[in-house]
Coordinates of C-alpha atoms in Angstrom, one line a residue:
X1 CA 176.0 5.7 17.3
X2 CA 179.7 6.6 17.3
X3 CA 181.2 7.5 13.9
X4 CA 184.9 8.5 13.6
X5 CA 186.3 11.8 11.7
X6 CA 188.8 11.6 9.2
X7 CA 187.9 15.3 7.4
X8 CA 190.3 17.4 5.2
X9 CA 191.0 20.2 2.9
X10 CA 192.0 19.2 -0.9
X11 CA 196.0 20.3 -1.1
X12 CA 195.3 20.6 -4.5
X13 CA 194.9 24.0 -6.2
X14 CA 191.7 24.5 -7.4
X15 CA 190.8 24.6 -11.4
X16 CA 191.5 27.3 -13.8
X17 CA 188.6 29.7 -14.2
X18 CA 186.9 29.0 -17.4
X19 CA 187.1 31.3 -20.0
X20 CA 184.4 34.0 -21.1
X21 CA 184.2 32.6 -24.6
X22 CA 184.2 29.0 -22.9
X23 CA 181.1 30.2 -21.3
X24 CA 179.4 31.5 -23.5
X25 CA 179.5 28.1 -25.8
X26 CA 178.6 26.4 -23.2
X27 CA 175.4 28.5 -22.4
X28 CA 174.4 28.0 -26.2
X29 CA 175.4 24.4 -26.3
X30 CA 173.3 23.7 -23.4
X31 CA 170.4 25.7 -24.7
X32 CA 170.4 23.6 -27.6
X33 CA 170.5 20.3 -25.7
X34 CA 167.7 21.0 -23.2
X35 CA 164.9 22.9 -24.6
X36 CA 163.6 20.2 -27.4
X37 CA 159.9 19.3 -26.1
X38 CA 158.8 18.7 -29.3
X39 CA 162.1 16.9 -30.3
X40 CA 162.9 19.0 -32.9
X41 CA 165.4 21.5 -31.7
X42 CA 168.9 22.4 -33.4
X43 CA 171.8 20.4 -32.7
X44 CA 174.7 19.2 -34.4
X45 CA 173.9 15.4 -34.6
X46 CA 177.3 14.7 -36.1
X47 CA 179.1 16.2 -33.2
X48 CA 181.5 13.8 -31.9
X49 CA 182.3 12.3 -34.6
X50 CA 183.3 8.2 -34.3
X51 CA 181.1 8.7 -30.7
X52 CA 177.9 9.6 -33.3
X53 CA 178.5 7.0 -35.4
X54 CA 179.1 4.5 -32.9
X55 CA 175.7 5.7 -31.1
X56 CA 173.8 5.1 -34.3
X57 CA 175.2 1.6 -34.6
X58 CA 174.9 0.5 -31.5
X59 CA 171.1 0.1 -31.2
X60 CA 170.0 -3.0 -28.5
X61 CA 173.7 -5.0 -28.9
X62 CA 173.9 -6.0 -25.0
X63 CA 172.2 -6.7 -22.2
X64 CA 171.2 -4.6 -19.8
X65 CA 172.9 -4.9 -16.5
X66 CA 170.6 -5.3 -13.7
X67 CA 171.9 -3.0 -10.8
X68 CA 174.0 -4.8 -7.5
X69 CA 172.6 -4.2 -4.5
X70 CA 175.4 -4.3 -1.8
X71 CA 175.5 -6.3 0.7
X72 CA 174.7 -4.7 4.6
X73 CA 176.8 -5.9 7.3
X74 CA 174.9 -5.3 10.1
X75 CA 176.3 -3.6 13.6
X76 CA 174.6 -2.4 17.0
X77 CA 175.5 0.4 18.9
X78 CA 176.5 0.2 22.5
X79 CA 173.3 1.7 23.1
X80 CA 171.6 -1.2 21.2
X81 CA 170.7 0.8 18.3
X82 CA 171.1 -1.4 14.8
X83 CA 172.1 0.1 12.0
X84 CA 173.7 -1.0 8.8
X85 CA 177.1 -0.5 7.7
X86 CA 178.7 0.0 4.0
X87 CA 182.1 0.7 2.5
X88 CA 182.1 2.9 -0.2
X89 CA 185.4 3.6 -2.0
X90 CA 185.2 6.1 -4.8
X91 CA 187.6 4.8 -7.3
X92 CA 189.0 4.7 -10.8
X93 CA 187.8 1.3 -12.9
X94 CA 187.1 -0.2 -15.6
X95 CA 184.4 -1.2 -17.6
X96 CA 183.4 -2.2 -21.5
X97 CA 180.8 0.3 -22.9
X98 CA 181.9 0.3 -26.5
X99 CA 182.3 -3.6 -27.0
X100 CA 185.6 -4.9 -28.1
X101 CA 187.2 -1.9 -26.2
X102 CA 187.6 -0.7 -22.1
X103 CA 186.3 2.5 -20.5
X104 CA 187.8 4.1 -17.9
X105 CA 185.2 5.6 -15.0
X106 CA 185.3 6.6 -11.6
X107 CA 183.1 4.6 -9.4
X108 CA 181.8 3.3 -5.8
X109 CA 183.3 -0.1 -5.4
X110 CA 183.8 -0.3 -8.8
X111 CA 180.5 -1.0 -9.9
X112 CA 178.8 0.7 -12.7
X113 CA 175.2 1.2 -10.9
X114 CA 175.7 -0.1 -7.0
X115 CA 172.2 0.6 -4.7
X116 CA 171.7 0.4 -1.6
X117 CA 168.4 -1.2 -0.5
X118 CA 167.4 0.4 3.1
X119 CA 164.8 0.1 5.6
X120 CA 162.8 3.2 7.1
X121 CA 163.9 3.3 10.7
X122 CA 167.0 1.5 10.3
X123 CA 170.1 4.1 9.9
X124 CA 172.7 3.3 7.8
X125 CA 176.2 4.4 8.6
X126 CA 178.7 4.4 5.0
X127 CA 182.4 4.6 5.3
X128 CA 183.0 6.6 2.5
X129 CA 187.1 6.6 1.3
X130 CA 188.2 8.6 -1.4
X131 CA 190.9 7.2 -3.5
X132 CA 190.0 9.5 -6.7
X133 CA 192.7 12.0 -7.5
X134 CA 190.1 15.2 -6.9
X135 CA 188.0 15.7 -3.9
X136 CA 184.5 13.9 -3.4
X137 CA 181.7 15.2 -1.1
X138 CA 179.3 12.7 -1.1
X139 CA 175.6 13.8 -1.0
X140 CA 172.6 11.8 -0.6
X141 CA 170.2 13.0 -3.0
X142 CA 166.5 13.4 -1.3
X143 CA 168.2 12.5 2.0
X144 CA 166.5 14.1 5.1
X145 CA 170.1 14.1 6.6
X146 CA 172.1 16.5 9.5
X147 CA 174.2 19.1 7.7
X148 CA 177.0 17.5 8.5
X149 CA 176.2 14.6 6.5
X150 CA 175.1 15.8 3.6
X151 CA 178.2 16.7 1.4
X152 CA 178.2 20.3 1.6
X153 CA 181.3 21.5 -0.6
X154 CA 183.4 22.4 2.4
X155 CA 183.4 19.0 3.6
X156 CA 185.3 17.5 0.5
X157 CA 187.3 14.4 1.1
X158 CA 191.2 15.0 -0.4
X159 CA 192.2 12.1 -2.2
X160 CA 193.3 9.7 0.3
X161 CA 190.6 10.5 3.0
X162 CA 187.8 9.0 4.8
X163 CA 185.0 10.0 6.8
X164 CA 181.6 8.5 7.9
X165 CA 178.4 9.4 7.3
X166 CA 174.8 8.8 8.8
X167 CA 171.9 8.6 7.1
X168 CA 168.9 8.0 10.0
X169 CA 166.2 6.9 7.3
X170 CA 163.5 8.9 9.3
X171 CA 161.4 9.7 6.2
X172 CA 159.0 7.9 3.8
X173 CA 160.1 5.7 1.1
X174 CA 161.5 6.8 -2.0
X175 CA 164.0 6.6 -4.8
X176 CA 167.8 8.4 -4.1
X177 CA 170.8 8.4 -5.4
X178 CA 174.4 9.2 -4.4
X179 CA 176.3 11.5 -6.0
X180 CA 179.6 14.1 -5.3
X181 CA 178.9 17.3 -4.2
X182 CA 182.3 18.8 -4.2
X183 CA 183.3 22.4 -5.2
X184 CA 185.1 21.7 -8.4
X185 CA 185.3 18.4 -9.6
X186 CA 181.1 17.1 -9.1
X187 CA 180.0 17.7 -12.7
X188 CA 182.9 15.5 -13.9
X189 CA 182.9 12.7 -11.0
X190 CA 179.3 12.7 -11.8
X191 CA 179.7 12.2 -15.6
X192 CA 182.6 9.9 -15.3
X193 CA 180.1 7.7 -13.4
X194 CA 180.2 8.1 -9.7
X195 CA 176.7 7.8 -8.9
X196 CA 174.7 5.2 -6.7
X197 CA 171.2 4.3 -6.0
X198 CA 169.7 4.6 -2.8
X199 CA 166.3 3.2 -2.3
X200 CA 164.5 3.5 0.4
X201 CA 161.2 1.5 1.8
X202 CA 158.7 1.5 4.7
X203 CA 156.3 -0.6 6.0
X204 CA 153.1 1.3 3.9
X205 CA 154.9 1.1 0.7
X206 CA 155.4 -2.6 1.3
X207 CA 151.7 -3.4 1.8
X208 CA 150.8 -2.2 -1.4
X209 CA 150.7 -4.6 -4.3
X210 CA 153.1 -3.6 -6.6
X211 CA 155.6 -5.3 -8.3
X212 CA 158.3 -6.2 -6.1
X213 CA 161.6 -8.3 -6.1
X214 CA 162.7 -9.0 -9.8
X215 CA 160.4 -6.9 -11.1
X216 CA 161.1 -4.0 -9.7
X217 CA 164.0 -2.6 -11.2
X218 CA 166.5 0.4 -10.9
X219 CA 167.5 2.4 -14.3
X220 CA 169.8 4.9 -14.4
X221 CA 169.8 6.8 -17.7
X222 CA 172.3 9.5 -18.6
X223 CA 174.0 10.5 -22.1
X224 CA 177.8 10.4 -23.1
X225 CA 180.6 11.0 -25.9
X226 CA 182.2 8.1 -25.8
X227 CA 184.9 7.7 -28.3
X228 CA 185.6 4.5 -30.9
X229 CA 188.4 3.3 -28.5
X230 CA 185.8 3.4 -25.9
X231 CA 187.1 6.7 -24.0
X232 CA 184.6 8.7 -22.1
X233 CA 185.4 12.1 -23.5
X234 CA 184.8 15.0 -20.8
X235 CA 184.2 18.5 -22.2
X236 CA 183.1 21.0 -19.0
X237 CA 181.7 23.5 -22.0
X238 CA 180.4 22.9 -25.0
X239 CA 180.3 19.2 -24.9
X240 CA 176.6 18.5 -24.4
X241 CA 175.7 17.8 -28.5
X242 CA 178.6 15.3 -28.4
X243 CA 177.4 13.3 -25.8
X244 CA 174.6 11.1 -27.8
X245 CA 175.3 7.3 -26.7
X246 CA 172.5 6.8 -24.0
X247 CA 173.2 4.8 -21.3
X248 CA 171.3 2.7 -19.0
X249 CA 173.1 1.3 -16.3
X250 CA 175.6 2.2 -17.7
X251 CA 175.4 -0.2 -20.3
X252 CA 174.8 1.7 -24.5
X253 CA 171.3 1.4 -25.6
X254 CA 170.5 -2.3 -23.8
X255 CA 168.0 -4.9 -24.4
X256 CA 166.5 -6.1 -21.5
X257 CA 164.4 -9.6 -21.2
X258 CA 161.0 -9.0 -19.5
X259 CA 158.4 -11.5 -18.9
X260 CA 154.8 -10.8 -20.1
X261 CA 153.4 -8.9 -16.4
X262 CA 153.7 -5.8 -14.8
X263 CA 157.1 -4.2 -14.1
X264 CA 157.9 -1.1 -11.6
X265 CA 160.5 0.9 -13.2
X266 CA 162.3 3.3 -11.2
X267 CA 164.2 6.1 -13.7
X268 CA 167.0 8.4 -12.4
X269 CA 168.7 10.8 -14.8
X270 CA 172.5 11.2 -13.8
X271 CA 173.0 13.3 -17.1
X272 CA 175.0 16.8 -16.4
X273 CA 172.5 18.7 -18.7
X274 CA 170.0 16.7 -20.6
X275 CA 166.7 15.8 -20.1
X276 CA 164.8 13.1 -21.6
X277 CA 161.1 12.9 -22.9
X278 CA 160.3 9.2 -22.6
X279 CA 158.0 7.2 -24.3
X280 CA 157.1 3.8 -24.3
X281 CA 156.4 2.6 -28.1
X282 CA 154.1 4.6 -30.5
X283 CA 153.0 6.0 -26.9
X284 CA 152.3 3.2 -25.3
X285 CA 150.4 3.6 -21.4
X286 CA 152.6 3.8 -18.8
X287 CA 151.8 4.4 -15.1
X288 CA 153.2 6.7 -13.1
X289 CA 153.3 5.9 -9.8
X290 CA 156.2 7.8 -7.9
X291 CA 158.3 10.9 -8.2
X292 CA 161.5 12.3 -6.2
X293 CA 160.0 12.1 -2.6
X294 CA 158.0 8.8 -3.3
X295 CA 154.3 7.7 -4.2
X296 CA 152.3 9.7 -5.8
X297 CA 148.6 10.7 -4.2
X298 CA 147.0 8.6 -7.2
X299 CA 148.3 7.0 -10.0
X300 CA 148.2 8.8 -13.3
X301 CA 148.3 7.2 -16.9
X302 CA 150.8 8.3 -19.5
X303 CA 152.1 8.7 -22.7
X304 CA 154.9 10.1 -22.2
X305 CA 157.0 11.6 -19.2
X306 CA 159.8 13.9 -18.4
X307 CA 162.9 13.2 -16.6
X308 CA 164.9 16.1 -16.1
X309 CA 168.6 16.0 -14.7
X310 CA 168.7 14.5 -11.3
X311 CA 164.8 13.9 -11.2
X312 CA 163.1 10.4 -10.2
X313 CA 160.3 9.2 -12.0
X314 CA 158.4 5.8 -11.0
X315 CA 156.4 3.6 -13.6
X316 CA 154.2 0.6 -14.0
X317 CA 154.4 -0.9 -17.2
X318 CA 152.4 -4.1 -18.0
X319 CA 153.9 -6.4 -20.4
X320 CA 151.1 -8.8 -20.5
X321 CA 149.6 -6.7 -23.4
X322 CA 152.1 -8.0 -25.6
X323 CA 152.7 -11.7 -26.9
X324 CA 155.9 -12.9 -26.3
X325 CA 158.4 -12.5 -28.8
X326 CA 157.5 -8.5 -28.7
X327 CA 160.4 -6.3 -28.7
X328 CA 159.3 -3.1 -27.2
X329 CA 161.6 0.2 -27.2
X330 CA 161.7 3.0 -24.6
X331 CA 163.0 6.6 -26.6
X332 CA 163.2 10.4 -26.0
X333 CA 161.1 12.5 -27.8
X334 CA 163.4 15.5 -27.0
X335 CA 166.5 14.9 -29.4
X336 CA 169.5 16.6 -31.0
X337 CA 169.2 16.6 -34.7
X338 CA 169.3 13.8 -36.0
X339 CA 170.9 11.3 -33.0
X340 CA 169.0 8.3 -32.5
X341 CA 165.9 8.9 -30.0
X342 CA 166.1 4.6 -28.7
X343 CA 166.8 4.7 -25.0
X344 CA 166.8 0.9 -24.8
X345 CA 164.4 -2.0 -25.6
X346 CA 162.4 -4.8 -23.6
X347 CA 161.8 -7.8 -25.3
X348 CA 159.0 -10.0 -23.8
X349 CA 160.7 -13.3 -23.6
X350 CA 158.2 -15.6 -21.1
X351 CA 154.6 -15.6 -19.7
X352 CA 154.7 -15.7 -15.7
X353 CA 152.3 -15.1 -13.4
X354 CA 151.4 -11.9 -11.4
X355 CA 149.5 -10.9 -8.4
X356 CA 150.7 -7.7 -8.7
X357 CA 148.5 -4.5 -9.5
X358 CA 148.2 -0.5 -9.1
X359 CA 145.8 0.7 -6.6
X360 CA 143.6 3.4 -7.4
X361 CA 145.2 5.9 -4.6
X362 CA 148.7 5.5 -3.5
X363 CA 149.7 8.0 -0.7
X364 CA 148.6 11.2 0.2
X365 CA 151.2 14.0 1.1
X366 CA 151.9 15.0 4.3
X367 CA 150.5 18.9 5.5
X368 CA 153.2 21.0 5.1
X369 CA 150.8 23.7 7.1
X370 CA 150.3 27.4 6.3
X371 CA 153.2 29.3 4.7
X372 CA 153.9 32.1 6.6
X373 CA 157.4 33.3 4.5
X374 CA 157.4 34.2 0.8
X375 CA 160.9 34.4 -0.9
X376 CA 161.7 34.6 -4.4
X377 CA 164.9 33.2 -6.8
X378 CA 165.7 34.4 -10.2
X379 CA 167.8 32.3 -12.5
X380 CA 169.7 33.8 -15.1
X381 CA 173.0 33.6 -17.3
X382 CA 175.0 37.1 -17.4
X383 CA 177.5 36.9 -20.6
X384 CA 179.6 39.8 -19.7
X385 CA 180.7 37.5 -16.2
X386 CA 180.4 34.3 -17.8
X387 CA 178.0 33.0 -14.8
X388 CA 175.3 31.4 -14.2
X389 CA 173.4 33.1 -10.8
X390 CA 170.7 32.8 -8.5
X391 CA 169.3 36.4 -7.8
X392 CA 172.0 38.0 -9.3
X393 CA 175.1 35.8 -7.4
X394 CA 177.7 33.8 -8.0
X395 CA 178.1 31.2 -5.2
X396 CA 180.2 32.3 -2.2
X397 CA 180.7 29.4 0.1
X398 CA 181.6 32.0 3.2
X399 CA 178.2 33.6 2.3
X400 CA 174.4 32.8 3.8
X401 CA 171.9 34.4 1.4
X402 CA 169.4 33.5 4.4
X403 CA 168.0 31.6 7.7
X404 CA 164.6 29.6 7.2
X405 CA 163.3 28.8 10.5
X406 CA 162.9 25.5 11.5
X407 CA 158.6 24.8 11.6
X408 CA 158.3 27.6 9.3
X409 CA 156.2 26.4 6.4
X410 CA 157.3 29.0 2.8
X411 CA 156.6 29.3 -0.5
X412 CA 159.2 29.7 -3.2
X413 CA 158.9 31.5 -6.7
X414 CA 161.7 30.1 -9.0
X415 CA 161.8 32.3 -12.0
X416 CA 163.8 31.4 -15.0
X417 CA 164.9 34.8 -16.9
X418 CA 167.1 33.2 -19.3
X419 CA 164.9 34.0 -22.0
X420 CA 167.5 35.3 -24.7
X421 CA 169.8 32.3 -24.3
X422 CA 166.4 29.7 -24.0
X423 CA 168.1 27.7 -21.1
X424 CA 165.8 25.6 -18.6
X425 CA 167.3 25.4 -15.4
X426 CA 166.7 22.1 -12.6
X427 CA 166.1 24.1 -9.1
X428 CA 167.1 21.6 -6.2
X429 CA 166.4 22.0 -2.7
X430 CA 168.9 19.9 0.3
X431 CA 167.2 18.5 3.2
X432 CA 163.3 18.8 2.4
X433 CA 160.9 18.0 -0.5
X434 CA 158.6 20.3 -1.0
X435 CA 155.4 20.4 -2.8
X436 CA 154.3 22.2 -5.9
X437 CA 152.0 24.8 -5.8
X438 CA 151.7 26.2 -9.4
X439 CA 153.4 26.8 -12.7
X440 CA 152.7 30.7 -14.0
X441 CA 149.4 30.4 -11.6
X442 CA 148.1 26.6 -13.1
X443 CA 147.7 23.9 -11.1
X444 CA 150.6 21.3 -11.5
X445 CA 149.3 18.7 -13.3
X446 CA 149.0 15.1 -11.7
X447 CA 152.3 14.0 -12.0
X448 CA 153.7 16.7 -9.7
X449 CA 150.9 16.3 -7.5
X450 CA 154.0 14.5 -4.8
X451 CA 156.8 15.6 -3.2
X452 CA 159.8 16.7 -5.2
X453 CA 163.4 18.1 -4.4
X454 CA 164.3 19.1 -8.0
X455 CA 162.1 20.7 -10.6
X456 CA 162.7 22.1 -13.9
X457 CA 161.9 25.9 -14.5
X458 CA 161.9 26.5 -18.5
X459 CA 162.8 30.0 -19.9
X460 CA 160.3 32.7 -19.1
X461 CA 158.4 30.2 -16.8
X462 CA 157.7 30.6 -12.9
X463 CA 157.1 28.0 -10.4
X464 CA 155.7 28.3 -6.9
X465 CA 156.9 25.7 -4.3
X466 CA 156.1 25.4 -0.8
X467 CA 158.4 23.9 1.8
X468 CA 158.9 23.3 5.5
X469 CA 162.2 22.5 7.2
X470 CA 162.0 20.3 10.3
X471 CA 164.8 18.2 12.2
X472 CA 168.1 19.5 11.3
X473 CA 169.9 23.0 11.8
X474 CA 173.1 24.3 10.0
X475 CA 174.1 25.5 6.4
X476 CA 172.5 23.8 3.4
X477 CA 172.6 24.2 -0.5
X478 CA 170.3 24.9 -3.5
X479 CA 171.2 25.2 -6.6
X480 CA 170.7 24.4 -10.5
X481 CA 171.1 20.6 -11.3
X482 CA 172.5 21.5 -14.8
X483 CA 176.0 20.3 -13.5
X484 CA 177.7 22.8 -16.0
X485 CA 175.2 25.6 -14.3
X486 CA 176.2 24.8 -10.8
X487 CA 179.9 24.4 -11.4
X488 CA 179.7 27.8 -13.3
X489 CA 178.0 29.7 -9.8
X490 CA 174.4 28.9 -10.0
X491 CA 174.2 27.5 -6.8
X492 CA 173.3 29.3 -2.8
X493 CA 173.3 28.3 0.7
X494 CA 170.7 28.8 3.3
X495 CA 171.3 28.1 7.2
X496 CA 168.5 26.7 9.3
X497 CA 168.0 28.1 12.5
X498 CA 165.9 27.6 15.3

């Protein structure tokens, strides 16, 4: 498969260190916005003013948006190799999130939640063109992707460049997403909307009978400030208690017409910081079939369910329970203040009929073999720097902190020591899903019994991981998926080595 190179540095000098005070607001605004399990944390749920007002307000007023899937156009190699090929054009447009107004985001093709829908064993080759006025690296989240695909920071399209990429699709199905993984400007590409999904499916996910077609459906859920005059208002620190109009697809607090049979949900949180506690109704059963890497081993029945920044999260819910003319609302139970806690709401509209069901196993994970390598990473904010670190650094892209060994099966210990300033911290791994082996020596519960690439690590907690790197040498990242984390050092990189 030929591909051609169109790589550059950003001319553009890079953004002004934040300040120390900066910092430290945003370490205590973001401790406030993320540790409320039981929903009853301190926030200011008037920050933002007209933005909290209008979030109130704007419970269920439009519909939700079902995502585009874009279209493939088909090629073949000289070699006779098919693939599929995609333009994606990261660009300023516009949308209506506030109605009677227009928003300004930054997109792929314009679209406020594009997916692509691939096929395992069928690579797909994206033209990605930059015409943003910051650099984009594009990263394929949970992709099993060579390094030089996979948006390391140094491979940052200036505005104006292009470059291909190649995703192979070698692995087992799953949910993804796309997102920017450049040095600077991620955590505000990312919250000014440029994000895709990217789901992938294989033959054994296919033969099961879930819900497919219509009925199985992409949300993306994030929060935002968005202003009465419908501006999406960016603050890197300190912003996080302003930012209460959830969004699903982009669209504020939807409604969305379901008939009365079983749905597949698949959730991704593109939020910078927050993390959601959903639950369906009074806590109402859902199903929970799937997590970052895919199927679960066994289906597991829920209340409610975590989604944490940059996590996937897969449910069955059956509608049938309801007579039509329900109305059925999806919240968090982990809120600031006093902000409303409705995510959206499905109103059952029809009967229809369903051959669908959940089987009573799904998939079982693949043997990750013996770990023969132990390391250890330790999470922490230091006030007197103003950064966040990862055994005591701040993230030097000329610096490898170590070489994994392709084969080499290890477990991880991610320690979160930010005990004083109570921040949880989302630990995500490029290039493998691993499996997780215990939180402070339990058993994870079912619903991290599958393969994940990001997990959440709260203050004073441990978590043992264990991973294996197969396929692909070269330099690849971890880091905190708290975007204001990351962009403020919390991040490393590894190189893979025979």
């Amino acid at each position: 498969m030929s591909y051609r190179k169109s790589l550059s540095r950003s001319p553009f000098p890079r953004r002004s260190v934040l300040t120390r005070r900066g910092l430290l607001r945003a370490a205590g605004s973001g401790a406030g916005a993320l540790v409320l399990g039981a929903g009853t944390g301190a926030g200011d749920g008037a920050a933002g003013g007209g933005a909290a007002a209008f979030a109130a307000d704007a419970l269920f007023g439009v519909p939700l948006r079902v995502a585009r899937t874009l279209r493939a156009h088909p090629r073949r190699t000289g070699k006779g190799v098919e693939y599929d090929l995609y333009r994606l054009v990261t660009r300023e447009s516009t949308t209506t999130i506030v109605p009677g107004t227009t928003t300004r985001l930054r997109t792929f093709n314009g679209e406020p939640v594009p997916v692509i829908r691939a096929t395992q064993g069928r690579p797909v080759v994206i033209q990605q063109v930059n015409q943003l006025d910051v650099p984009f690296a594009m990263h394929l989240h949970g992709g099993h992707v060579a390094a030089h695909y996979d948006g390391h920071p140094v491979n940052e399209l200036a505005p104006g460049a292009s470059r291909f990429f190649q995703y192979p699709n070698k692995q087992r199905a799953s949910s993804m997403w796309l997102h920017d993984h450049s040095h600077h400007a991620h955590a505000e590409n990312i919250y000014r909307g440029a994000v895709a999904g990217y789901l992938l499916t294989d033959d054994f996910e296919r033969k099961l009978p879930l819900p497919k077609g219509a009925y199985d459906v992409l949300l993306h859920l994030r929060d935002a400030n968005v202003a009465p005059d419908g501006t999406l208002v960016y603050e890197q620190t300190g912003g996080a208690a302003a930012r209460t109009v959830f969004l699903v697809n982009g669209s504020p607090r939807p409604y969305f017409r379901v008939a009365a049979r079983k749905y597949r949900f698949r959730f991704t949180n593109t939020s910078n910081e927050r993390g959601f506690l959903l639950q369906l109704g009074d806590g109402d059963e859902m199903t929970h079939i799937a997590s970052d890497g895919g199927l679960l081993p066994a289906p597991v029945k829920t209340g409610s369910l975590w989604l944490w920044p940059a996590e996937r999260q897969e449910v069955v819910v059956d509608f049938s329970r309801y007579p039509v003319g329900s109305k059925v609302v999806l919240k968090t139970l982990a809120t600031n203040g006093d902000e409303p806690p409705e995510i959206m709401r499905f109103d059952v509209a029809r009967r229809a009929a369903d051959a669908s069901s959940v089987p009573d196993e799904l998939r079982p994970n693949p043997a990750l073999g013996a770990p023969a390598v132990e390391r250890s990473f330790t999470m922490s904010f230091d006030p007197a720097a103003g950064h966040h670190l990862i055994n005591g650094k701040h993230f030097d892209p000329g610096r490898v902190e170590f070489r994994p060994k392709l084969g080499t099966t290890e477990i991880w210990t991610i320690h979160n020591a930010d005990t004083g300033f109570g921040i949880p911290h989302s630990f995500h791994v490029h290039l493998e899903h691993f499996q997780v082996v215990d939180r402070d020596g339990r058993a994870p519960g079912p619903g991290e019994a599958g393969l994940k690439d990001t997990i959440t690590v709260l203050p004073g907690t441990k978590a043992r991981v264990k991973v294996r790197f197969t396929d692909y040498k070269g330099r690849f990242m971890y880091h905190c998926h708290m975007m204001g984390h990351l962009t403020m050092g919390m991040m490393g990189q590894m190189e893979v080595v025979d």
